[in-house]
Amino acid sequence: MKARVHVTLKPAVLDPQGSAIRKALGSLGFTGVGKVRQGKLIEIELEESEPAAAQAQVEAMCKKLLVNEVIETYRLELDS
Amino acid sequence: MKARVHVTLKPAVLDPQGSAIRKALGSLGFTGVGKVRQGKLIEIELEESEPAAAQAQVEAMCKKLLVNEVIETYRLELDS
């Protein structure tokens, strides 16, 4: 089973990487670009094949290592 | 319209960040973890509201700035 974790900064947290991308897009001539935010995408292959157990395992990974819950939120996707 | 670009390293490209995460998960006691890959997630707010035009605009952004097509691939998602 494959898990995909999307980690993004909370809306209230400043995102200098996103701002830099926005400015670079502007200087390349792209118009109509609003807010840009950059996050992380972590893909994990798991031996666990039972969806509920896999979800619980990946949530524990997020809380312990992958996500700083003070400034970040995450969204989980599981593919069998 | 909101675009979400998932940028990942091509499968043949070494991913030291992913390997570091995998080792860290192992040392935290998580078992059954296979390959781990880390990519980027870029969220862009666009004024463009027509899906085909928005897709073309974001694809141009990927080719010009967001994605290094030598070592990375990307996947696009559009939300209206």
Tab-separated table of C-alpha atoms in Angstrom:
chain	number	residue	atom	x	y	z
A	1	MET	CA	0.000	0.000	0.000
A	2	LYS	CA	1.211	3.484	-0.852
A	3	ALA	CA	0.567	6.551	1.282
A	4	ARG	CA	0.838	10.099	0.081
A	5	VAL	CA	1.142	12.836	2.707
A	6	HIS	CA	0.571	16.443	1.643
A	7	VAL	CA	2.120	18.784	4.205
A	8	THR	CA	1.246	22.473	3.956
A	9	LEU	CA	1.906	25.484	6.140
A	10	LYS	CA	-1.108	26.718	8.110
A	11	PRO	CA	-2.781	29.712	6.411
A	12	ALA	CA	-1.624	32.136	9.121
A	13	VAL	CA	2.048	31.157	8.749
A	14	LEU	CA	4.241	33.254	6.453
A	15	ASP	CA	5.573	31.319	3.453
A	16	PRO	CA	8.711	32.990	2.052
A	17	GLN	CA	9.227	30.192	-0.509
A	18	GLY	CA	5.716	30.753	-1.856
A	19	SER	CA	6.290	34.516	-2.050
A	20	ALA	CA	9.556	33.978	-3.909
A	21	ILE	CA	7.795	31.742	-6.457
A	22	ARG	CA	5.055	34.343	-6.872
A	23	LYS	CA	7.588	37.115	-7.535
A	24	ALA	CA	9.547	34.923	-9.962
A	25	LEU	CA	6.354	34.089	-11.886
A	26	GLY	CA	5.585	37.804	-12.094
A	27	SER	CA	9.031	38.626	-13.413
A	28	LEU	CA	8.658	35.879	-16.040
A	29	GLY	CA	5.558	37.659	-17.316
A	30	PHE	CA	2.803	35.504	-15.806
A	31	THR	CA	-0.144	37.667	-14.825
A	32	GLY	CA	-3.210	36.975	-12.687
A	33	VAL	CA	-1.265	34.986	-10.112
A	34	GLY	CA	-2.627	35.299	-6.570
A	35	LYS	CA	-1.319	33.631	-3.443
A	36	VAL	CA	1.301	30.900	-3.904
A	37	ARG	CA	2.121	28.414	-1.130
A	38	GLN	CA	4.755	25.710	-1.186
A	39	GLY	CA	4.389	22.523	0.782
A	40	LYS	CA	5.872	19.043	0.891
A	41	LEU	CA	4.693	15.825	-0.647
A	42	ILE	CA	5.916	12.623	0.987
A	43	GLU	CA	5.255	9.239	-0.652
A	44	ILE	CA	5.676	6.188	1.551
A	45	GLU	CA	5.457	2.540	0.533
A	46	LEU	CA	4.003	0.421	3.319
A	47	GLU	CA	3.889	-3.343	3.787
A	48	GLU	CA	0.594	-2.941	5.664
A	49	SER	CA	-2.288	-3.786	3.314
A	50	GLU	CA	-5.267	-3.097	5.570
A	51	PRO	CA	-6.410	0.521	4.907
A	52	ALA	CA	-7.449	1.412	8.485
A	53	ALA	CA	-4.192	0.093	9.956
A	54	ALA	CA	-2.139	1.835	7.254
A	55	GLN	CA	-3.948	5.098	7.916
A	56	ALA	CA	-3.292	4.818	11.663
A	57	GLN	CA	0.380	4.024	11.040
A	58	VAL	CA	0.889	6.992	8.709
A	59	GLU	CA	-0.954	9.332	11.082
A	60	ALA	CA	1.443	8.278	13.833
A	61	MET	CA	4.388	8.952	11.469
A	62	CYS	CA	3.010	12.423	10.735
A	63	LYS	CA	2.613	13.304	14.395
A	64	LYS	CA	6.017	11.924	15.407
A	65	LEU	CA	8.217	12.984	12.495
A	66	LEU	CA	6.777	14.257	9.244
A	67	VAL	CA	4.631	17.207	10.317
A	68	ASN	CA	5.301	20.084	12.688
A	69	GLU	CA	1.739	20.534	13.908
A	70	VAL	CA	2.490	23.955	15.367
A	71	ILE	CA	2.857	25.501	11.909
A	72	GLU	CA	1.797	22.778	9.446
A	73	THR	CA	-1.274	20.759	8.551
A	74	TYR	CA	-1.411	17.551	6.534
A	75	ARG	CA	-3.709	15.564	4.301
A	76	LEU	CA	-3.397	11.830	3.764
A	77	GLU	CA	-4.146	9.752	0.666
A	78	LEU	CA	-3.895	5.970	0.515
A	79	ASP	CA	-3.557	3.919	-2.697
A	80	SER	CA	-3.877	0.174	-2.517
B	1	MET	CA	-9.262	28.958	-9.717
B	2	LYS	CA	-6.701	27.087	-7.654
B	3	ALA	CA	-3.961	24.900	-9.138
B	4	ARG	CA	-2.048	22.297	-7.222
B	5	VAL	CA	1.242	21.094	-8.735
B	6	HIS	CA	2.804	17.912	-7.356
B	7	VAL	CA	6.488	17.798	-8.250
B	8	THR	CA	8.344	14.536	-7.687
B	9	LEU	CA	11.792	13.282	-8.561
B	10	LYS	CA	11.903	10.808	-11.454
B	11	PRO	CA	12.120	7.200	-10.218
B	12	ALA	CA	15.725	6.800	-11.409
B	13	VAL	CA	16.935	9.863	-9.495
B	14	LEU	CA	18.423	9.347	-6.020
B	15	ASP	CA	16.397	10.964	-3.249
B	16	PRO	CA	18.565	11.579	-0.156
B	17	GLN	CA	15.735	13.373	1.670
B	18	GLY	CA	13.480	10.359	1.184
B	19	SER	CA	16.194	8.000	2.425
B	20	ALA	CA	16.742	10.181	5.496
B	21	ILE	CA	13.018	10.052	6.296
B	22	ARG	CA	12.999	6.296	5.854
B	23	LYS	CA	15.922	5.852	8.261
B	24	ALA	CA	14.367	8.211	10.781
B	25	LEU	CA	11.069	6.278	10.648
B	26	GLY	CA	13.001	3.051	11.236
B	27	SER	CA	14.826	4.493	14.222
B	28	LEU	CA	11.486	5.665	15.671
B	29	GLY	CA	10.298	2.046	15.615
B	30	PHE	CA	8.093	2.087	12.494
B	31	THR	CA	8.362	-1.233	10.671
B	32	GLY	CA	7.244	-2.328	7.211
B	33	VAL	CA	8.302	0.933	5.566
B	34	GLY	CA	9.499	0.558	1.976
B	35	LYS	CA	10.678	3.275	-0.355
B	36	VAL	CA	10.100	6.882	0.761
B	37	ARG	CA	10.274	9.792	-1.708
B	38	GLN	CA	9.927	13.469	-0.946
B	39	GLY	CA	8.561	15.930	-3.446
B	40	LYS	CA	7.125	19.407	-3.532
B	41	LEU	CA	3.561	20.617	-3.510
B	42	ILE	CA	2.911	24.061	-4.961
B	43	GLU	CA	-0.506	25.694	-4.623
B	44	ILE	CA	-1.229	28.633	-6.898
B	45	GLU	CA	-4.275	30.883	-6.915
B	46	LEU	CA	-5.128	32.028	-10.424
B	47	GLU	CA	-7.454	34.754	-11.669
B	48	GLU	CA	-8.096	32.663	-14.807
B	49	SER	CA	-11.429	30.858	-14.421
B	50	GLU	CA	-11.514	28.848	-17.657
B	51	PRO	CA	-10.076	25.355	-16.901
B	52	ALA	CA	-8.307	24.797	-20.247
B	53	ALA	CA	-6.628	28.220	-20.157
B	54	ALA	CA	-5.655	27.763	-16.496
B	55	GLN	CA	-4.159	24.352	-17.273
B	56	ALA	CA	-2.138	25.787	-20.163
B	57	GLN	CA	-0.927	28.676	-17.988
B	58	VAL	CA	0.189	26.400	-15.135
B	59	GLU	CA	1.885	23.997	-17.556
B	60	ALA	CA	3.885	26.927	-18.931
B	61	MET	CA	4.816	27.899	-15.337
B	62	CYS	CA	5.986	24.339	-14.660
B	63	LYS	CA	8.161	24.244	-17.761
B	64	LYS	CA	9.649	27.700	-17.197
B	65	LEU	CA	10.147	27.766	-13.439
B	66	LEU	CA	8.576	25.214	-11.149
B	67	VAL	CA	9.858	21.909	-12.487
B	68	ASN	CA	13.323	20.794	-13.547
B	69	GLU	CA	12.251	18.354	-16.246
B	70	VAL	CA	15.658	16.717	-16.384
B	71	ILE	CA	15.175	15.132	-12.953
B	72	GLU	CA	11.559	15.836	-11.979
B	73	THR	CA	8.056	15.063	-13.173
B	74	TYR	CA	4.851	16.836	-12.214
B	75	ARG	CA	1.149	16.258	-11.893
B	76	LEU	CA	-1.440	19.028	-12.085
B	77	GLU	CA	-4.767	19.362	-10.272
B	78	LEU	CA	-7.214	22.207	-10.821
B	79	ASP	CA	-9.970	23.232	-8.378
B	80	SER	CA	-12.553	25.748	-9.455
